[in-house]
CSV table of C-alpha atoms in Angstrom, one decimal:
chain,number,residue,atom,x,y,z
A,1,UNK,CA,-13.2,-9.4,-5.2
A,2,UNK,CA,-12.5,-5.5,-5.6
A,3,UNK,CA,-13.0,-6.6,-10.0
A,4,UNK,CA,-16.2,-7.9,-8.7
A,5,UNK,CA,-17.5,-5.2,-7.2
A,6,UNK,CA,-16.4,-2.8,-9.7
A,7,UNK,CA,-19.0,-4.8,-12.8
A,8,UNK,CA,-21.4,-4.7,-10.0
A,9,UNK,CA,-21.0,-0.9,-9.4
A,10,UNK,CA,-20.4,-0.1,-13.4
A,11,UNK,CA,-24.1,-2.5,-14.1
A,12,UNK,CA,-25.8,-0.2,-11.2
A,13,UNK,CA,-24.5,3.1,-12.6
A,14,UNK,CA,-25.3,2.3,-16.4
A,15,UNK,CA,-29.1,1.1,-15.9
A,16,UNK,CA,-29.4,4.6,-13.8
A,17,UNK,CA,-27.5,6.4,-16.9
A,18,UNK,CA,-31.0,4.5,-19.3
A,19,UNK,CA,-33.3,5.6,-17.2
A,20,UNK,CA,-35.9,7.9,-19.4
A,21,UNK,CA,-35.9,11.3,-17.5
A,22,UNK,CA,-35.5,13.5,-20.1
A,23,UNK,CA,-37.1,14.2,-23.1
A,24,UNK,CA,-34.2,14.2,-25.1
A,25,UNK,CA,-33.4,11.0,-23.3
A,26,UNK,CA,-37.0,9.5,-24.5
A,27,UNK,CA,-37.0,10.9,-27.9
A,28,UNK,CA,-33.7,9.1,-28.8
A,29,UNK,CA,-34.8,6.1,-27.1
A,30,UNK,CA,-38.1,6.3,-29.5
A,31,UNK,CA,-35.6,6.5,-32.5
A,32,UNK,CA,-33.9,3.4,-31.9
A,33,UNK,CA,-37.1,1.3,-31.0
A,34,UNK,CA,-39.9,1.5,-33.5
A,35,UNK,CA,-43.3,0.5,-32.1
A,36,UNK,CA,-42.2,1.7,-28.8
A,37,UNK,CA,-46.3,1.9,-26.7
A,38,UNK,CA,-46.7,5.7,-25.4
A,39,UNK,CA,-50.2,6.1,-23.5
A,40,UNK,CA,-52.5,9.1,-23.6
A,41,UNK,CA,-55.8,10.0,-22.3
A,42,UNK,CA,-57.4,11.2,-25.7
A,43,UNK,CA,-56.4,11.1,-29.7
A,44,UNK,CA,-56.1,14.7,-29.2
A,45,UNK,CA,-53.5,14.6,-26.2
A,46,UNK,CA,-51.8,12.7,-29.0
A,47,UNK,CA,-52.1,15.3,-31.9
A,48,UNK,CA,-50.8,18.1,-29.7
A,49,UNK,CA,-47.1,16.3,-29.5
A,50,UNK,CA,-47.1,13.9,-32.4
A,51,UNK,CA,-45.0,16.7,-34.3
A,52,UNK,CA,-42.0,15.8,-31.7
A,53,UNK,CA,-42.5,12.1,-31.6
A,54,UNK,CA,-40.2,10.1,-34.3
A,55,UNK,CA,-41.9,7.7,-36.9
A,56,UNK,CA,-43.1,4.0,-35.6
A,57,UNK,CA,-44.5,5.3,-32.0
A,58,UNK,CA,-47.6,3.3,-31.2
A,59,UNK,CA,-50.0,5.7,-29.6
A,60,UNK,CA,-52.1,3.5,-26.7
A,61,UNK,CA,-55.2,4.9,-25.1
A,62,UNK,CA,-57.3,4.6,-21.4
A,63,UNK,CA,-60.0,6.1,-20.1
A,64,UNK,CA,-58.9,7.0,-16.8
A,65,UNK,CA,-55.5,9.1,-16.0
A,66,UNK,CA,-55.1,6.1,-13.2
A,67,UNK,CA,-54.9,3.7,-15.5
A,68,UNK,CA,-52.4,5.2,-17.8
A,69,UNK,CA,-50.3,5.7,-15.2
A,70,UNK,CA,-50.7,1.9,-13.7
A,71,UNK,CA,-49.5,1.0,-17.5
A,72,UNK,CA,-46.2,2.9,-17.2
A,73,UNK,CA,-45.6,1.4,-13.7
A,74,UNK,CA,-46.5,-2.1,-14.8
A,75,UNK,CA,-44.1,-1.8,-18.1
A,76,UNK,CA,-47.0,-2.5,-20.5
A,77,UNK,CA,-46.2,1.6,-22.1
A,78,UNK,CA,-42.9,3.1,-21.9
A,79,UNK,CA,-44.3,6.6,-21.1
A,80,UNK,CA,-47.2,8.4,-21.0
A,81,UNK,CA,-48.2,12.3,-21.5
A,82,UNK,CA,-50.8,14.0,-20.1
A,83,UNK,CA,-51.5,18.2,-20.7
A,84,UNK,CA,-50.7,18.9,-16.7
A,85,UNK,CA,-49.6,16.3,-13.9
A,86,UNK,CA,-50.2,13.5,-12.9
A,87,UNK,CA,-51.8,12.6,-9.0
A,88,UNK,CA,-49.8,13.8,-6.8
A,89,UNK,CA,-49.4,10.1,-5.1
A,90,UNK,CA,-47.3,8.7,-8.1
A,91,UNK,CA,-44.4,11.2,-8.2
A,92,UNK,CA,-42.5,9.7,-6.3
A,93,UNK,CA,-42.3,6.3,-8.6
A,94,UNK,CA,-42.2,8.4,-11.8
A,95,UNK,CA,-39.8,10.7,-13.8
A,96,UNK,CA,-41.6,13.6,-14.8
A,97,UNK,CA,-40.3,16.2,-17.3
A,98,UNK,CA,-41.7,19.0,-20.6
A,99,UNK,CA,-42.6,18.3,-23.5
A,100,UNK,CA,-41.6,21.9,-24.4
A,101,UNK,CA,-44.8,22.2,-26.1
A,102,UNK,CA,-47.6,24.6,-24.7
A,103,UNK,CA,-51.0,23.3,-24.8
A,104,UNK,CA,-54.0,25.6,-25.3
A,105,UNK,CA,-57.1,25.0,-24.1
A,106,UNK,CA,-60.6,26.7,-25.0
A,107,UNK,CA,-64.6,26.1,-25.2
A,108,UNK,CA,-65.7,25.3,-28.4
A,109,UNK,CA,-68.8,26.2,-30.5
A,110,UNK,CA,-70.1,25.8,-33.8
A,111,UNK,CA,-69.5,28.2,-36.4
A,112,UNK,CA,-71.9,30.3,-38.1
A,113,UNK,CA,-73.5,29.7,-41.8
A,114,UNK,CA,-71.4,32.2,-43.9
A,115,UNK,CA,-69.1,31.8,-47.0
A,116,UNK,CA,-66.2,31.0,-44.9
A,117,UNK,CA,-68.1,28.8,-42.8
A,118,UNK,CA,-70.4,27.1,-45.5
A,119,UNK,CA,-71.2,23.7,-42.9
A,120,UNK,CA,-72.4,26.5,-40.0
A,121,UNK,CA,-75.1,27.3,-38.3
A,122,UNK,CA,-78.2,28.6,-39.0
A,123,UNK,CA,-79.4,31.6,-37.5
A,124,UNK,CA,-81.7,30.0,-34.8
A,125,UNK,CA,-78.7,28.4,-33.8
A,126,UNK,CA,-76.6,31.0,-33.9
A,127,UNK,CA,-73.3,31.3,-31.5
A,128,UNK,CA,-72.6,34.6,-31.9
A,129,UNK,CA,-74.1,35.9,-29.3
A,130,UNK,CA,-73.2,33.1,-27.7
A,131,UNK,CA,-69.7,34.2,-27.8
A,132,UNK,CA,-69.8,36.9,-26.7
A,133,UNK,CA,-71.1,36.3,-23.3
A,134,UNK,CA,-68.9,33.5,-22.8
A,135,UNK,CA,-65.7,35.9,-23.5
A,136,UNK,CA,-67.4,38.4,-21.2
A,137,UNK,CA,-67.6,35.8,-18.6
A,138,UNK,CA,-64.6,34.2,-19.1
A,139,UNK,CA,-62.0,37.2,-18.9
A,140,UNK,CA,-63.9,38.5,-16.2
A,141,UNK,CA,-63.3,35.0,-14.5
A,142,UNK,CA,-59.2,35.6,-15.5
A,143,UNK,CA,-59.1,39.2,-14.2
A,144,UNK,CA,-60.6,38.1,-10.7
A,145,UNK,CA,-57.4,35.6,-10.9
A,146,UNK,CA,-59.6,32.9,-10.0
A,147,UNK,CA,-57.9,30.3,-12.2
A,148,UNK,CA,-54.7,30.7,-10.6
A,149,UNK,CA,-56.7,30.3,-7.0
A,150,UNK,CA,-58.4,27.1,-8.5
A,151,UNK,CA,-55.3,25.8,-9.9
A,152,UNK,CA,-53.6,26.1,-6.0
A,153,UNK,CA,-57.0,24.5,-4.7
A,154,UNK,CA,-56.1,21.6,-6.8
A,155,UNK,CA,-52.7,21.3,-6.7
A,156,UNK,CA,-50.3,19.9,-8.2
A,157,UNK,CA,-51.8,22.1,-11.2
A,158,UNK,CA,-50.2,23.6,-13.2
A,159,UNK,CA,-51.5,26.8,-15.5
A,160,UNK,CA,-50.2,29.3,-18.2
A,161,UNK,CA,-51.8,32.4,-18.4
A,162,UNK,CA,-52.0,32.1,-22.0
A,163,UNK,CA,-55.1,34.7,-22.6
A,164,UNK,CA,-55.5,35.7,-26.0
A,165,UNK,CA,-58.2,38.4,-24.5
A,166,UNK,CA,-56.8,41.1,-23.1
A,167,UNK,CA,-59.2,40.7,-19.7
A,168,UNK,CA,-58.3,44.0,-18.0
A,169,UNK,CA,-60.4,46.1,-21.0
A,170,UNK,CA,-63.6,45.0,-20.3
A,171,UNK,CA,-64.8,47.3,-22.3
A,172,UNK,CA,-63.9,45.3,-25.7
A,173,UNK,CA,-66.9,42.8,-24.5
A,174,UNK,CA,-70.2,44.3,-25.8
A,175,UNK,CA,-72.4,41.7,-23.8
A,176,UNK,CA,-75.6,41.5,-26.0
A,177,UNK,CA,-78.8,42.9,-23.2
A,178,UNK,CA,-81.1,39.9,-22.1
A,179,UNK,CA,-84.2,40.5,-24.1
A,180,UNK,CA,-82.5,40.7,-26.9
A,181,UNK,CA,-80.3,37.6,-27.4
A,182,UNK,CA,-80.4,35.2,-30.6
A,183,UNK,CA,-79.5,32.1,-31.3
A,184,UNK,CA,-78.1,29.2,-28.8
A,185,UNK,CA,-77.8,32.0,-25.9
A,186,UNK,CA,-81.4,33.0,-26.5
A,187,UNK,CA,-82.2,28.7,-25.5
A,188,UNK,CA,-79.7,29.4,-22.7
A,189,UNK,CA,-81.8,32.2,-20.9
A,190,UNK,CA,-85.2,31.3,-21.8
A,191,UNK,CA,-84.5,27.4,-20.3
A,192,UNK,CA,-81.7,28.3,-17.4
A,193,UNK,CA,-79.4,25.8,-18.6
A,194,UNK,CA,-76.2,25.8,-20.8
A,195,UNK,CA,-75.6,22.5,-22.2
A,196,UNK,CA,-71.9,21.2,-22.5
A,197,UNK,CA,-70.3,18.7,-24.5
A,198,UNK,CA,-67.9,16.3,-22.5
A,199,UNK,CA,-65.7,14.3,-22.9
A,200,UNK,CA,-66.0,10.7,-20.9
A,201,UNK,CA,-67.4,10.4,-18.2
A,202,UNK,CA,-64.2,9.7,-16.9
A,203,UNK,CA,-61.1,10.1,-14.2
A,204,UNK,CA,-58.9,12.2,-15.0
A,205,UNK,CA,-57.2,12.4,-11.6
A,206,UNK,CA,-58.3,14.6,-8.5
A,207,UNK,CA,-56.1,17.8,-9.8
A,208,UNK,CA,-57.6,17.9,-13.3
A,209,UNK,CA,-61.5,16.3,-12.9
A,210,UNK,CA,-63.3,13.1,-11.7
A,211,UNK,CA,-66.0,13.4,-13.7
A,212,UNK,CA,-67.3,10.1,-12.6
A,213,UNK,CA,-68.5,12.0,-9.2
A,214,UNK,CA,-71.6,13.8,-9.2
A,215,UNK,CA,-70.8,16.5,-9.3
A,216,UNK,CA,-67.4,16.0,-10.3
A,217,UNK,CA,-64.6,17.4,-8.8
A,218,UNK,CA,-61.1,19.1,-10.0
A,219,UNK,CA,-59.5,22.0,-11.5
A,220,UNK,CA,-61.9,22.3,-15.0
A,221,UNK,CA,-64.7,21.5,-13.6
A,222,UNK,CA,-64.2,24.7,-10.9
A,223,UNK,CA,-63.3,26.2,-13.9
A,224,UNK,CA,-66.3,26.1,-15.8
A,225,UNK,CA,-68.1,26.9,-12.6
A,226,UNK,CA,-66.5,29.9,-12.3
A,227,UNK,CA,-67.4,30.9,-15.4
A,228,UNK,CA,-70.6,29.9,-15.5
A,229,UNK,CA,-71.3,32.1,-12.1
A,230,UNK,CA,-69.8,35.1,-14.1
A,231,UNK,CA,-72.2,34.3,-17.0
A,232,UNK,CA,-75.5,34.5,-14.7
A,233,UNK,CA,-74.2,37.9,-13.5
A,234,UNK,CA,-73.9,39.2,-16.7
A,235,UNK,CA,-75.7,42.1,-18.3
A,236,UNK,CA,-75.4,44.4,-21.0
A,237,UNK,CA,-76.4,47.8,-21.5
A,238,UNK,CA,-79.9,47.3,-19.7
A,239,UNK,CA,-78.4,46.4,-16.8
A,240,UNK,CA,-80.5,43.5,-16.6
A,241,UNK,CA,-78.8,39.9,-14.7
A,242,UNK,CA,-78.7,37.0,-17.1
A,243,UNK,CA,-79.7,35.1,-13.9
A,244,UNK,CA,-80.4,31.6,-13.3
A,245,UNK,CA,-78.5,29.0,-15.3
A,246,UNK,CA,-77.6,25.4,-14.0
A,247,UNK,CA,-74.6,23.3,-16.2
A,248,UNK,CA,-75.8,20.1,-18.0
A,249,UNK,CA,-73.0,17.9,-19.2
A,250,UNK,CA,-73.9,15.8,-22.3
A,251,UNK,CA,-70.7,12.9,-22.2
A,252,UNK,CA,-70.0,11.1,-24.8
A,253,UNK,CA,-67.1,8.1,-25.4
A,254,UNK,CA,-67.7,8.2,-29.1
A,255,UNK,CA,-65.8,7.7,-32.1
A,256,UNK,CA,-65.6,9.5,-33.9
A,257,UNK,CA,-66.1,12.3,-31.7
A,258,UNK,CA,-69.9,13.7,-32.1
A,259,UNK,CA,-69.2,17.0,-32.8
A,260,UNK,CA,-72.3,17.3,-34.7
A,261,UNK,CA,-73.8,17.8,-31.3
A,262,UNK,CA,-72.9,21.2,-31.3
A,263,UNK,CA,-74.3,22.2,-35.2
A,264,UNK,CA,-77.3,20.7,-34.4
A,265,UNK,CA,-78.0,22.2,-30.2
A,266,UNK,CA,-77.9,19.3,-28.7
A,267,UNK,CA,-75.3,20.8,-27.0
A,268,UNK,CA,-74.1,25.1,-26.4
A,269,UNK,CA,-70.4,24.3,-26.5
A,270,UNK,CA,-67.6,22.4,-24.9
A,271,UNK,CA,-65.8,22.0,-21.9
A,272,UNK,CA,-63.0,24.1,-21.1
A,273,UNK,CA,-59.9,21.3,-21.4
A,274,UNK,CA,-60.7,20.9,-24.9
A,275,UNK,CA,-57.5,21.4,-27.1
A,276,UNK,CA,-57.8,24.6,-29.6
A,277,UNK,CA,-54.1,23.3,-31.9
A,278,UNK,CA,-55.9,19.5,-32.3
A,279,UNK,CA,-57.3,18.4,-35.6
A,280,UNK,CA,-61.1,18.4,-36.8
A,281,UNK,CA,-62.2,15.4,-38.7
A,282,UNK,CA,-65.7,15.8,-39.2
A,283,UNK,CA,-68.9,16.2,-37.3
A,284,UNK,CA,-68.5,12.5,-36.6
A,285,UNK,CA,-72.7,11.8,-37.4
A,286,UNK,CA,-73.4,8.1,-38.4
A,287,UNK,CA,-74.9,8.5,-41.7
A,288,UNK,CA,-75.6,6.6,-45.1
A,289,UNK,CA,-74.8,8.5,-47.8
A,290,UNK,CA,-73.5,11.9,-48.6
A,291,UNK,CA,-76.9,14.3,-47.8
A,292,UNK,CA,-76.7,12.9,-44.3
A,293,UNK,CA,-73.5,15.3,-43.8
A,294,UNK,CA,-72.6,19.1,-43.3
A,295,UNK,CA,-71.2,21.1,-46.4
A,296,UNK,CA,-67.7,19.4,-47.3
A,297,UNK,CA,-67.8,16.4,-45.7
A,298,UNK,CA,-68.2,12.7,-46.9
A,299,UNK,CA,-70.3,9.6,-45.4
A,300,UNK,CA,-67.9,6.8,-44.6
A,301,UNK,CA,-70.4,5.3,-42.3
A,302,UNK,CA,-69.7,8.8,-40.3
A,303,UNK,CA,-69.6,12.2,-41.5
A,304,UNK,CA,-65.9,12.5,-41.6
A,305,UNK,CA,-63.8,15.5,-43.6
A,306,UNK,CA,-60.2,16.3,-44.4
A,307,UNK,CA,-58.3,16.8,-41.6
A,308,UNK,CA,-58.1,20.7,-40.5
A,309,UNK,CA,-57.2,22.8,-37.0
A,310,UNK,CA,-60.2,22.8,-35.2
A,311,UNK,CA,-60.1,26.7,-35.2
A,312,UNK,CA,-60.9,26.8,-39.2
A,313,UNK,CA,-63.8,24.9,-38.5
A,314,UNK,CA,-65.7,25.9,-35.0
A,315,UNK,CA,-65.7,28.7,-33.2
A,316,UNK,CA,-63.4,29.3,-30.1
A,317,UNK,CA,-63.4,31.3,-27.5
A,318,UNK,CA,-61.2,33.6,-26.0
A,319,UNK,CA,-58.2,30.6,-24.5
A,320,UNK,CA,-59.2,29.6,-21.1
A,321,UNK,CA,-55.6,28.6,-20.5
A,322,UNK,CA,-52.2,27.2,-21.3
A,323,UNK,CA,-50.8,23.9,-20.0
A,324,UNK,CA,-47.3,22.4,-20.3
A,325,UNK,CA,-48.0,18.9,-21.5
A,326,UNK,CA,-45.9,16.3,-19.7
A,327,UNK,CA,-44.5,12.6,-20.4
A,328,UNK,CA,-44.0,10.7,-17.6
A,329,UNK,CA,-42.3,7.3,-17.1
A,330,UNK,CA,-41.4,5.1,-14.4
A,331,UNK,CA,-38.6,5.6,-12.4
A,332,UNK,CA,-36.5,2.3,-10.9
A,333,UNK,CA,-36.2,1.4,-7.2
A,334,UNK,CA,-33.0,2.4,-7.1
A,335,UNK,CA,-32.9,6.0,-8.4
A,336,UNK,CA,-35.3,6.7,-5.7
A,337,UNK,CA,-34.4,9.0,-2.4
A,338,UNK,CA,-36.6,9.8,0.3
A,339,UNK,CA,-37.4,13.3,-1.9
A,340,UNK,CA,-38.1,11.0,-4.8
A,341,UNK,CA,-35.4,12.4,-7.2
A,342,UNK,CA,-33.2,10.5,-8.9
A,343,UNK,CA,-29.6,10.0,-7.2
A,344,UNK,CA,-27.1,8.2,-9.8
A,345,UNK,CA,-24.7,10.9,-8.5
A,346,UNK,CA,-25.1,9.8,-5.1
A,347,UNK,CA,-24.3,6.0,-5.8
A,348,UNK,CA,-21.4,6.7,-7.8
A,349,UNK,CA,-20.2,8.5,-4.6
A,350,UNK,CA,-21.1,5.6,-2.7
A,351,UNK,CA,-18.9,3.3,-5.6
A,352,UNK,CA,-16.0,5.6,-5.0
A,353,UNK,CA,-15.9,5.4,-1.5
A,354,UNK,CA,-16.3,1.9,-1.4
A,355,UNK,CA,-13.3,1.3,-3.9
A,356,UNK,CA,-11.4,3.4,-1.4
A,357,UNK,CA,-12.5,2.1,1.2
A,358,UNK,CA,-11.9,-1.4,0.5
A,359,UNK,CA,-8.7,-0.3,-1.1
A,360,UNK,CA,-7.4,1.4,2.2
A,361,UNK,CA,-8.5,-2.6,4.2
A,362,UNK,CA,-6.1,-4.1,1.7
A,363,UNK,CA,-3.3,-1.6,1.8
A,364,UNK,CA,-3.2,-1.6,5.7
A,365,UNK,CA,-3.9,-5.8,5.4
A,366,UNK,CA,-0.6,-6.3,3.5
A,367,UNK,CA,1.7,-3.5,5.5
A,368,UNK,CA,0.5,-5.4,8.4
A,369,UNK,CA,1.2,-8.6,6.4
A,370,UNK,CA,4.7,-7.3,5.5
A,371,UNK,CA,5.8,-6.7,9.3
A,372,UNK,CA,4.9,-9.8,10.5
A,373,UNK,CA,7.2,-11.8,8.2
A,374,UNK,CA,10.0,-9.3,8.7
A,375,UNK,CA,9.8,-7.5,5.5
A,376,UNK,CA,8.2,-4.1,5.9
A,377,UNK,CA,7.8,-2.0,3.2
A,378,UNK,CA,9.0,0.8,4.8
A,379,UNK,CA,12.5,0.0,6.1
A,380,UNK,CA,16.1,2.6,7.6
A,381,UNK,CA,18.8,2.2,5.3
C-alpha cells in the first residue's frame, strides 16, 4: 500500500515539475519538440520574439486575444504570447511569465521622397509636418502621465515608459502654426479628421482594445484619444488652436498588410500598438507588373520588398510606449490554489506528511501487534 502511494505521489509531483511556467522551461521544451503550435495575435507579435524561439516552432494565428487564449486552454497551442496580458478572467487557469524582450510601440507614417527614402512621399503628402505635431502631442500626453492613469483604468496593463523624446523640454517641439501647415497635416486641419490605419477590427481583450465596439474600448484606444485631444489644442507660434479633429479608423485584415495606404493618404498614420522592431515587407498593393510598385520593390501579385526594420522604411514617431511581451500557457487543475499560483511545493508537503503519517499508523499497529502476542518490542532485561 505505502509503495503505492509513493508512484502515485512521485506521478503527481513529476507532471507539476513539466508544467511550462517558465520561459526557460518552454524554450527547452521547444527544443526537444519541433513543430511545437505557439499562437499569436499578429505576424508581427511573432517577429518581435522569433529571435528567442528555437528552429521548427509553428507560428499559429487568431483574430481575437479570446480566442488564442481558448486554444491554449483547449490544448490545440502549447502557448501563446501577447505584447501585455491577457484578461484578467483567465489568470487563474494560466501560467504567465517574460519573454525578457521589451516591445516598442509607435505611430507610423510614410516617409518622405528624398535620396534615402527614394519610395516616399511627395510633397503634397508630406508627413513632416505631420510629425511634428504628433511628437508635440504625444509627449505632452506622456508628461501629463496620462498613459500611466490609462494603463491603471485598464488594468491588468502593463506599460514601460520607454520615451525616446525627452517630454519634459517642450521646447525641442517647434509645432508648425495653423495656416501654415503642408502636406498630410494640412488635409488634417482643413477636413477635421485624422485618418488611422488599423489593424482588425478585432478583440484584443478589454485591457488592451475591443475594437469591435463602437467606439471601441481599452487602453490604446484611450491612448490615441489622449493624443488626439492634445493635437486639437495645439498651436505654434501664432498661438492659434488646431481645433476640431474627429479619429477615423480605416481597418484592414489584409495580407499582406496595406501599407501603401499610408504613401498614397488614404490614411495619416497608424495606431499607436503598432510594433517599431517588426519587419517591413512592402507596401503590400495588389499589382501586375513592376510600375504598379514604389521605388525598390517587386510585383509578385503584391508589391512586396526585401525584408527591412520598419524604421528604415516609414517614419516613426517619438515611441508611445514599451510593453513586456508575455507567453502564456495553461496551467493543470492541480497546480491551482485559491490565489491561482502554482503549489508543487505544497503537495510534496502533503506527500511527506502522508508517508509519515501513514508510517506512524503502522508503527503504532505493530507495537500494539507485538504486546498482544506477548512479544513487545520494548522489553526489562
Amino acid at each position: 500500500m505505502i509503495f503505492k502511494l509513493f508512484i502515485g505521489a512521485f506521478l503527481i509531483v513529476n507532471l507539476l515539475a513539466k508544467e511550462l511556467d517558465q520561459l526557460d522551461e518552454l524554450i527547452d521544451y521547444l527544443k526537444k519538440n519541433s513543430g511545437t503550435r505557439i499562437g499569436f495575435l499578429t505576424p508581427s507579435n511573432y517577429a518581435s520574439v522569433k529571435r528567442i524561439l528555437p528552429d521548427g516552432v509553428k507560428p499559429v494565428y487568431a483574430e481575437h486575444e479570446q480566442d488564442l487564449t481558448q486554444m491554449v486552454l483547449n490544448g490545440s497551442i502549447v502557448a501563446a504570447l501577447v505584447s501585455g496580458l491577457p484578461e484578467q478572467k483567465y489568470h487563474d487557469s494560466l501560467h504567465i511569465f517574460s519573454s525578457n524582450l521589451i516591445t516598442m510601440h509607435s505611430f507610423l507614417m510614410a516617409p518622405d521622397l528624398s535620396t534615402d527614402y527614394p519610395h516616399g512621399n511627395s510633397v503634397n503628402l508630406s508627413t513632416f509636418d505631420l510629425s511634428l505635431a504628433i511628437n508635440a502631442a504625444l509627449s505632452k500626453m506622456q508628461l501629463r502621465g496620462i498613459d500611466l492613469q490609462l494603463a491603471i483604468k485598464n488594468a491588468p496593463k502593463e506599460v514601460i515608459q520607454a520615451h525616446t523624446c525627452k517630454e519634459d523640454d517642450q521646447s525641442q517641439f517647434a509645432v508648425p502654426n495653423k495656416k501654415d501647415a503642408t502636406g498630410l497635416l494640412r488635409d488634417i486641419l482643413d477636413n477635421e479628421e485624422i485618418r488611422i490605419l488599423a489593424q482588425g477590427p478585432a478583440d484584443w481583450g478589454i485591457n488592451d482594445g475591443n475594437y469591435l465596439l463602437n467606439p471601441p474600448v481599452g487602453f490604446y484606444p484611450d491612448f490615441l484619444d489622449a493624443v488626439v485631444e492634445e493635437l486639437k489644442n495645439l498651436s505654434g507660434s501664432d498661438k492659434e488652436p488646431y481645433g476640431q479633429i474627429k479619429i477615423k479608423r480605416i481597418f484592414s485584415n489584409m495580407s499582406p498588410f496595406p501599407w501603401y495606404y499610408l504613401f498614397n493618404g488614404t490614411a495619416h498614420l497608424t495606431e499607436p500598438y503598432f510594433i517599431l522592431d517588426a519587419p517591413y515587407s512592402g507596401s503590400g498593393k495588389q499589382c501586375t507588373n513592376d510600375d504598379d510598385c514604389l521605388v525598390g520593390e517587386k510585383c509578385l501579385s503584391y508589391c512586396r520588398h526585401a525584408y527591412r526594420p520598419r524604421y528604415l522604411m516609414l517614419r516613426s514617431s517619438c515611441t508611445c510606449l514599451g510593453t513586456d511581451s508575455k507567453f502564456y500557457t495553461k496551467r493543470s487543475e492541480t497546480s491551482k490554489d485559491s490565489s491561482g499560483s502554482s503549489n508543487a511545493g505544497l503537495l510534496v508537503l502533503i506527500v511527506f506528511l502522508t508517508f509519515f503519517f501513514v508510517g506512524s499508523v503502522g508503527s503504532i499497529g505493530f507495537l500494539i501487534y507485538r504486546e498482544r502476542i506477548g512479544v513487545p518490542v520494548f522489553r526489562k532485561f
